[in-house]
Short mmCIF file of C-alpha atoms in Angstrom, two decimals:
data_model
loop_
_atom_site.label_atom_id
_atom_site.label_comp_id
_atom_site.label_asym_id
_atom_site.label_seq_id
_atom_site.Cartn_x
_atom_site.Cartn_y
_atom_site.Cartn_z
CA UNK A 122 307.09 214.48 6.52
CA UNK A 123 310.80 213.06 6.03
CA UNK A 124 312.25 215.87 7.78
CA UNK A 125 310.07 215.40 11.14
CA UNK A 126 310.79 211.97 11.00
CA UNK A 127 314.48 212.62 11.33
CA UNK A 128 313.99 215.29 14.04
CA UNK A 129 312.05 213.31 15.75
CA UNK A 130 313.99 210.26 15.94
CA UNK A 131 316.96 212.57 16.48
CA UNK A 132 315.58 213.94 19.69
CA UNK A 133 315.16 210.30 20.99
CA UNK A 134 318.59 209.18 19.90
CA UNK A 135 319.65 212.58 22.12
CA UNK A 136 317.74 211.79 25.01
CA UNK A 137 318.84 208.12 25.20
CA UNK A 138 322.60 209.16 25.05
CA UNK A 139 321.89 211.60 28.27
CA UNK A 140 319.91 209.20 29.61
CA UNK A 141 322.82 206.55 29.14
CA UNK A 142 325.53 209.39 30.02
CA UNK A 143 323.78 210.82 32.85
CA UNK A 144 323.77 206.68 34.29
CA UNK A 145 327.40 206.96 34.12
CA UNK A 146 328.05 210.08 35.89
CA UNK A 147 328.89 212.28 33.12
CA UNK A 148 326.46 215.03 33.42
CA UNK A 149 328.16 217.21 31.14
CA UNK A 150 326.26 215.45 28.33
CA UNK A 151 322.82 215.78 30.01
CA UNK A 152 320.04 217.48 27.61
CA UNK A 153 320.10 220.56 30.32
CA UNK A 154 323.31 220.71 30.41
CA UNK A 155 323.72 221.25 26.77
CA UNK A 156 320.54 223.46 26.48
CA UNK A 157 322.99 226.42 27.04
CA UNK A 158 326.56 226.60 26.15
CA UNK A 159 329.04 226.79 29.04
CA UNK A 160 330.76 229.69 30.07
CA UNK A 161 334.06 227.82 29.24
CA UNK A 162 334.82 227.38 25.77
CA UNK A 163 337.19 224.59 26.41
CA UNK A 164 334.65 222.60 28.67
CA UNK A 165 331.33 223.25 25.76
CA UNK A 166 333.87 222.33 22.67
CA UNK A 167 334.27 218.76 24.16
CA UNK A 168 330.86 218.12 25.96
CA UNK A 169 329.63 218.47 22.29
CA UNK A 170 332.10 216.05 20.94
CA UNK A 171 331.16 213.64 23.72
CA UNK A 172 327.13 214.32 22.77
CA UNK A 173 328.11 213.69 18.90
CA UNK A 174 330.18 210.73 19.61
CA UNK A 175 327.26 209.10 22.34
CA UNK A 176 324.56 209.36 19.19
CA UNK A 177 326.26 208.92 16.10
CA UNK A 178 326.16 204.87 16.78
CA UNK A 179 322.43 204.73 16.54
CA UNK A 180 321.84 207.54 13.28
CA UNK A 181 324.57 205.28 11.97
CA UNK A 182 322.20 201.92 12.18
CA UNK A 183 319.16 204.48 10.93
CA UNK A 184 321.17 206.13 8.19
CA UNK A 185 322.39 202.66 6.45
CA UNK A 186 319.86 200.54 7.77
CA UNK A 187 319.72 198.77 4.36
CA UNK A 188 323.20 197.61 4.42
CA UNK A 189 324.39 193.81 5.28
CA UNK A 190 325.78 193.92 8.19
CA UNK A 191 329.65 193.37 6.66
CA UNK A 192 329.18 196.75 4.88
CA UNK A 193 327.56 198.60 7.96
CA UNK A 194 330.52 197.08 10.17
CA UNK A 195 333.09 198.88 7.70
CA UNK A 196 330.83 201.62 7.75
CA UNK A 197 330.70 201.81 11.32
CA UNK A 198 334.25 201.27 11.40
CA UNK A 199 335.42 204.95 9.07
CA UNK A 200 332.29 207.41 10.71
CA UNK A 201 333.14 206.85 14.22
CA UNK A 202 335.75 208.52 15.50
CA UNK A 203 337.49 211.64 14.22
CA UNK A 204 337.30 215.35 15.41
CA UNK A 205 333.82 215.92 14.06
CA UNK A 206 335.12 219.44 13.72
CA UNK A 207 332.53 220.56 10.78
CA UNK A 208 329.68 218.74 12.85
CA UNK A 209 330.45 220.74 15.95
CA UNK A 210 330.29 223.71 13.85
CA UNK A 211 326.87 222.42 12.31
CA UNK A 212 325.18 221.83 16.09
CA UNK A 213 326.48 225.74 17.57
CA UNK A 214 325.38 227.17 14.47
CA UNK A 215 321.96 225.69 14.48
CA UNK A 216 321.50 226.75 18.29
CA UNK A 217 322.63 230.09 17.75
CA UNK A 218 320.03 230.64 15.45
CA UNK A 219 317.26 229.27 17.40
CA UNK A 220 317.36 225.48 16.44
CA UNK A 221 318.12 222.66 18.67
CA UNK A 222 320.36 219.80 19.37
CA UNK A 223 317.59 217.13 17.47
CA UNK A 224 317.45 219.43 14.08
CA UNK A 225 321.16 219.41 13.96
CA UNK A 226 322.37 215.70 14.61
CA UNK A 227 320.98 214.26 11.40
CA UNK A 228 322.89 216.85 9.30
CA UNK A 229 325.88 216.91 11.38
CA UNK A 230 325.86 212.94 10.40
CA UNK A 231 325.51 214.04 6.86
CA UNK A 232 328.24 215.57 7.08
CA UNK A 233 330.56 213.19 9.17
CA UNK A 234 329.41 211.05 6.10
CA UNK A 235 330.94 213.25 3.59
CA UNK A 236 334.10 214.13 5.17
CA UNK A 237 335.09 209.89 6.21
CA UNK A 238 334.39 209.39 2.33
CA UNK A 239 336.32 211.92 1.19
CA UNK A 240 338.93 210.61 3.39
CA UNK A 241 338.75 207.14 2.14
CA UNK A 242 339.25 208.51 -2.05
CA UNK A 243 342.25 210.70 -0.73
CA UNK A 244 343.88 207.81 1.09
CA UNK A 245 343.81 205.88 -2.06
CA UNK A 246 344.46 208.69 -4.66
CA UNK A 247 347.69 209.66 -2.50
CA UNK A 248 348.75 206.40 -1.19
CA UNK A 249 348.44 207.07 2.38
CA UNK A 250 348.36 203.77 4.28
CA UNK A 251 347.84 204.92 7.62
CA UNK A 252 344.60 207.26 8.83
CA UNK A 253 344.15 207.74 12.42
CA UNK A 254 346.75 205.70 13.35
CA UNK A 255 344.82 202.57 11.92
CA UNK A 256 345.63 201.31 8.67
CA UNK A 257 344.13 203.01 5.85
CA UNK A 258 340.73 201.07 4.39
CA UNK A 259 342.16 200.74 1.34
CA UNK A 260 345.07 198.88 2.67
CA UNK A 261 342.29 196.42 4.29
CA UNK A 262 339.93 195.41 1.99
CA UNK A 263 341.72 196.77 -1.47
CA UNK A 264 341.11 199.28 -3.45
CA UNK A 265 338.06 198.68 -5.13
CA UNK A 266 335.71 197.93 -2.20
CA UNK A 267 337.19 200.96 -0.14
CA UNK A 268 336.41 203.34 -3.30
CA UNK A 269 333.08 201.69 -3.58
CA UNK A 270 332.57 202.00 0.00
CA UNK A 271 333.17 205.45 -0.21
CA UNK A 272 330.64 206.29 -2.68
CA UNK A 273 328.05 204.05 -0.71
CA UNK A 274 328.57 206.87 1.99
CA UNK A 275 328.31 209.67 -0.21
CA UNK A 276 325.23 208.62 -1.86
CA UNK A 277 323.71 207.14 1.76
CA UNK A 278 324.42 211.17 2.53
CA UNK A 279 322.62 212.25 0.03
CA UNK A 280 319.77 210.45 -0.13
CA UNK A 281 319.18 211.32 3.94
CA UNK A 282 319.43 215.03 3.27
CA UNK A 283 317.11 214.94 0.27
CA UNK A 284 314.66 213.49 2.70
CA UNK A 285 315.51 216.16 5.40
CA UNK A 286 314.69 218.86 2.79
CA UNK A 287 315.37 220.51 -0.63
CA UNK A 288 317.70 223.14 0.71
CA UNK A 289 319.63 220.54 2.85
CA UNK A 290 320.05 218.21 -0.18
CA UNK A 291 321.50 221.34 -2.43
CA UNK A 292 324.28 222.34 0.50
CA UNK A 293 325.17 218.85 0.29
CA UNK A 294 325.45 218.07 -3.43
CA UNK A 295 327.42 221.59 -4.08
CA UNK A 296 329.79 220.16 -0.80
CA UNK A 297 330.70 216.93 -2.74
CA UNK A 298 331.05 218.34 -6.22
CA UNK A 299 333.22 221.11 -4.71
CA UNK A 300 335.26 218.67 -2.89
CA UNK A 301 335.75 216.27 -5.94
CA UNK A 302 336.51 219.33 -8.10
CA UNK A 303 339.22 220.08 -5.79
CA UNK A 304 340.78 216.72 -5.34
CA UNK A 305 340.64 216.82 -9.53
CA UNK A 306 341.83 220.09 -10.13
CA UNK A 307 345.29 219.20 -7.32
CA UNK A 308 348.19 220.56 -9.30
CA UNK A 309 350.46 217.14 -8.41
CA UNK A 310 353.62 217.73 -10.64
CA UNK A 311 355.62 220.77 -11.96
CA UNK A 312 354.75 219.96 -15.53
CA UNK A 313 350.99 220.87 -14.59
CA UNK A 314 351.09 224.28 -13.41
CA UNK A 315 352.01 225.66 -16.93
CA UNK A 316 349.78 225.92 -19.50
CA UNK A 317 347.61 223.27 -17.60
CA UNK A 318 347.08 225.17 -14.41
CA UNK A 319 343.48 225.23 -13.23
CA UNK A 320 342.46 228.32 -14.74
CA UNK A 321 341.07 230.77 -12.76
CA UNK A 322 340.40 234.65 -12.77
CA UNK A 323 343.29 236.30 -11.53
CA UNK A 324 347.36 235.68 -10.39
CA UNK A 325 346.18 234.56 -6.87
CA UNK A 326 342.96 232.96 -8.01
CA UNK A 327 344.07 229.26 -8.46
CA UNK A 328 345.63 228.85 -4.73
CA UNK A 329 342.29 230.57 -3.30
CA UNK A 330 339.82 228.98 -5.47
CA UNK A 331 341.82 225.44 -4.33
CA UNK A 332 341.67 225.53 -0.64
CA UNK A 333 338.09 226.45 -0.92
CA UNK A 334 337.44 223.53 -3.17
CA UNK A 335 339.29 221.41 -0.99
CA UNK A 336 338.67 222.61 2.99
CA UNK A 337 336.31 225.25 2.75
CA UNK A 338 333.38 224.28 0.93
CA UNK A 339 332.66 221.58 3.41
CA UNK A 340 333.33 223.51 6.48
CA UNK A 341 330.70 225.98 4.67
CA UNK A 342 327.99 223.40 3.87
CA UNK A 343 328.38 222.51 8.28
CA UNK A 344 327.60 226.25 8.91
CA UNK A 345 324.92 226.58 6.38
CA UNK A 346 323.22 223.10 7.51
CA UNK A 347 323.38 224.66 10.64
CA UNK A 348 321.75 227.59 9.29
CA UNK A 349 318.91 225.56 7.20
CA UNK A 350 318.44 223.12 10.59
CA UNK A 351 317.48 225.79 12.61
CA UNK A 352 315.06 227.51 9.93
CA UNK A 353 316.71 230.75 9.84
CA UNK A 354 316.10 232.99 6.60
CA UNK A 355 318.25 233.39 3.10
CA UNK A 356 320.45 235.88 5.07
CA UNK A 357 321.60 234.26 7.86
CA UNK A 358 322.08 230.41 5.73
CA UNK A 359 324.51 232.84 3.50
CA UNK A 360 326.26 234.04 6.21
CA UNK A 361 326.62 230.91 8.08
CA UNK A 362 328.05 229.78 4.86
CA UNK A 363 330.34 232.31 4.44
CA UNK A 364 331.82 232.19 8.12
CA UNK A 365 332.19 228.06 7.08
CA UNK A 366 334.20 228.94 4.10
CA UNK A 367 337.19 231.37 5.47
CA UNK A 368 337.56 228.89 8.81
CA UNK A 369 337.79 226.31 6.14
CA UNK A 370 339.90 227.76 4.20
CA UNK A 371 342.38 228.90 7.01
CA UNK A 372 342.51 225.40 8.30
CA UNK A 373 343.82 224.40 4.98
CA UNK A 374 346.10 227.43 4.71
CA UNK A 375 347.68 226.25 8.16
CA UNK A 376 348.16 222.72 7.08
CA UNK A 377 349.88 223.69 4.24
CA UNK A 378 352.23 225.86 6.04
CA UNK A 379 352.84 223.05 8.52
CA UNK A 380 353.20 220.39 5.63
CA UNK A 381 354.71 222.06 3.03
CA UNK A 382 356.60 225.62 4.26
CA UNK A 383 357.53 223.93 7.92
CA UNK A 384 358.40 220.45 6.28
CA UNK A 385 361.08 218.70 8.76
CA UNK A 386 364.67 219.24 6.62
CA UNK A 387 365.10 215.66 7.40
CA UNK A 388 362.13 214.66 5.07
CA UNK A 389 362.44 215.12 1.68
CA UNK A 390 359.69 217.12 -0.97
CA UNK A 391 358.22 214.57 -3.11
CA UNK A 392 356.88 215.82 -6.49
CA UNK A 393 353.66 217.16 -5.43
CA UNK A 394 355.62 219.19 -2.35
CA UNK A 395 357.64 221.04 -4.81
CA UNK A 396 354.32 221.53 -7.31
CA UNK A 397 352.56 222.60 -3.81
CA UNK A 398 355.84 224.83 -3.05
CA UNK A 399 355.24 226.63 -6.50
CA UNK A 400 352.08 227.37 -6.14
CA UNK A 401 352.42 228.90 -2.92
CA UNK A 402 355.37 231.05 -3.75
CA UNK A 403 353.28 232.25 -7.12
CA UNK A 404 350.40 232.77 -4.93
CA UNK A 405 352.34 235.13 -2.48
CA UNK A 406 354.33 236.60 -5.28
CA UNK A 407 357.86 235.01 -4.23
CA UNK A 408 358.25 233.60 -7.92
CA UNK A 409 358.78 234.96 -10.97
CA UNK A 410 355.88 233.29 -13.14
CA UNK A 411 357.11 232.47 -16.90
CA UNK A 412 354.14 232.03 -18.95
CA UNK A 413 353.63 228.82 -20.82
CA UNK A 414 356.79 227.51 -19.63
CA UNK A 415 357.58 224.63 -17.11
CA UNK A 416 359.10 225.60 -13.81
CA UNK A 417 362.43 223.38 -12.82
CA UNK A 418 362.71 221.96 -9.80
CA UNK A 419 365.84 223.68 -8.69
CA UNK A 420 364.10 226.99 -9.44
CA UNK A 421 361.73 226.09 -7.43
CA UNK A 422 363.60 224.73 -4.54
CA UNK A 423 366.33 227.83 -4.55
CA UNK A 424 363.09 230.35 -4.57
CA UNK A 425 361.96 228.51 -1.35
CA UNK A 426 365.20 228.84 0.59
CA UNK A 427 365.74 232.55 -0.22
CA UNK A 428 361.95 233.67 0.46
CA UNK A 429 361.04 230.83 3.27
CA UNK A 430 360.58 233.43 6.14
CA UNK A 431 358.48 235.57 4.12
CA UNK A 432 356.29 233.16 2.80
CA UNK A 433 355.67 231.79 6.15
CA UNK A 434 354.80 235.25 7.09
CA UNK A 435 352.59 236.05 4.35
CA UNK A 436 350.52 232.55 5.16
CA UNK A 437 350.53 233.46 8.91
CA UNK A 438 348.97 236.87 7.79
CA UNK A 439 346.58 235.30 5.42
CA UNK A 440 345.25 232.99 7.81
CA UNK A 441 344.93 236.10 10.38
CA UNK A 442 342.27 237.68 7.93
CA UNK A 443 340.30 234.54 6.54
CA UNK A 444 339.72 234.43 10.70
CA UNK A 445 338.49 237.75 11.28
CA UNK A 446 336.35 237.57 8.18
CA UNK A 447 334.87 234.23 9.58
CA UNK A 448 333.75 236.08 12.47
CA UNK A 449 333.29 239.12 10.62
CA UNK A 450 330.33 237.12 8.84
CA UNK A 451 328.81 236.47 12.24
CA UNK A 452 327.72 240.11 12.82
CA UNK A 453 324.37 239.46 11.39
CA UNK A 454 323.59 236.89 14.25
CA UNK A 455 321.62 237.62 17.28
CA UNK A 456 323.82 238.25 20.31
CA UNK A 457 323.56 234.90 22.09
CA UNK A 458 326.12 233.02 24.07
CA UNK A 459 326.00 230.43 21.46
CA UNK A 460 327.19 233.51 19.26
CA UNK A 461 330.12 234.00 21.70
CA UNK A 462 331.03 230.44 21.11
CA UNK A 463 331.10 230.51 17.51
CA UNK A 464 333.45 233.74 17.64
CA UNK A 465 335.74 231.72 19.61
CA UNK A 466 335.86 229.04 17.04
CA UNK A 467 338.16 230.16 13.92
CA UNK A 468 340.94 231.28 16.88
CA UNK A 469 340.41 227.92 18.85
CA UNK A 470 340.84 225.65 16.20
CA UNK A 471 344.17 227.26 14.90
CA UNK A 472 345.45 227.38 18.11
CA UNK A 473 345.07 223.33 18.51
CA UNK A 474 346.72 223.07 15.23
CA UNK A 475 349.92 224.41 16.56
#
């Protein structure tokens, strides 16, 4: 059975790294210590990262173990590191429902995976040169072979969930093809969101269905990985997902606020800021919306400066209830400390963004 075999190995790969950890003198990351989550948020929030970061080295070697060792070395080089955000999420969702540490870490690599190869096609597709303070891959090796190397991942991915299980390899597939939908559907100019807008059902529909294309599906697929890891029933996997989705798509509410409404007035909007500034003030209703016909940016620009306060409070407010419906979602859950940590999480995480 595929999916034993990755438990299995996961477990050792855990017990290693607080083996290794424990050597050191940081018995934070022991297997006990993790068994239960601390009383502290702060304190269980990075002992996990610090348990995540310890293994993913060696499900690394196992997950592209049939790479040269040039590719696994660039491999290596975009996985490692990073928040691993979504995979905390993953590993505190699985416990809460029962699971362990070992049936979450080869998902929550899955989906490390997924997010550094995502990454990699934006840094390209945008032009960004600089990720992580390190110079973008792209900017490294070229174009082609980062793109290339990017789909290695995704496909590596994959093929390690569809060998975890059926229901692990669906969460993942609908996770890429919502995130490559969203990176397609990107309204990048003014002369797009006209008759070419991304169609959707309703005036508010386009912004909404975009952030979840974009932010949220992944964070969902973490929390429903989570969900599926630990074994838990139709129910719960659906409302791990849906907690997933609205922090998801508050994190990429907030960024937008903070890169587009909060831009410094020292940097200027480049096309796509003004397209992203449109959409936003349609979204919140700060724009009149001419049918058919192409916004201008001074229109655009003017709108901003007059309603600027009150789109920044309508965001603030929006984010506010995609929270409390994340943890809304939660009230299915058994009442578990672990459950007490993920209620913490959608407030957390905005708070480190400011």
């Amino acid at each position: 059975d595929p999916s034993w075999h990755w438990t299995r190995f996961s477990a050792v790969v855990a017990m290693r790294a607080a083996r290794l950890a424990s050597a050191v003198g940081r018995p934070s990351e022991t297997l006990h210590a993790a068994s239960w989550p601390a009383t502290d948020f702060e304190a269980h929030w990075e002992m996990l990262h610090q348990r995540l970061s310890s293994c993913h080295p060696a499900m690394i070697r196992r997950f592209f173990a049939a790479l040269p060792q040039d590719l696994f070395d660039s491999v290596d080089s975009v996985i490692c590191g990073g928040k691993k955000i979504r995979a905390r999420i993953l590993c505190i969702m699985c416990e809460a429902l029962g699971g362990s540490f070992a049936d979450a870490l080869p998902r929550a690599m899955a989906i490390e995976c997924i997010q550094a190869a995502s990454l990699i096609h934006d840094d390209w597709v945008d032009g960004d040169r600089v990720r992580r303070n390190a110079p973008a891959l792209w900017t490294l090796q070229g174009a082609r072979r980062a793109v290339l190397l990017a789909d290695v991942i995704f496909a590596t991915a994959l093929e390690r969930c569809a060998e975890m299980g059926r229901l692990d390899a669906l969460a993942l597939s609908k996770a890429i093809a919502a995130l490559a939908a969203g990176a397609y559907q990107e309204v990048l100019d003014l002369s797009e969101t006209g008759s070419n807008a991304m169609p959707g059902t309703g005036r508010q529909s386009s912004y909404d269905q975009l952030i979840f294309l974009k932010t949220g599906a992944l964070f969902a697929a973490a929390a429903e990985l989570g969900a599926i890891a630990a074994g838990a029933n139709g129910a719960l996997q659906r409302a791990a997902y849906d907690y997933g989705s609205r922090i998801g798509e508050a994190y990429q509410l907030a960024d937008d606020l903070d890169d587009v409404v909060r831009r410094p007035a020292g940097k200027p909007l480049q096309s796509e800021g003004v397209s992203a500034l449109y959409i936003l003030l349609d979204r919140f209703r700060l724009i009149d919306r001419n049918q058919g016909k192409q916004p201008q940016y001074a229109e655009v620009l003017q709108c901003f400066m007059i309603h600027k306060v009150e789109l920044e409070r309508a965001m603030e407010h929006e984010i506010t209830a995609r929270l409390a419906s994340a943890t809304l979602a939660l009230q299915t859950l058994p009442e578990t400390p672990w459950r007490r940590v993920l209620e913490a999480i959608p407030s957390e995480l905005m708070r480190r963004k400011c």
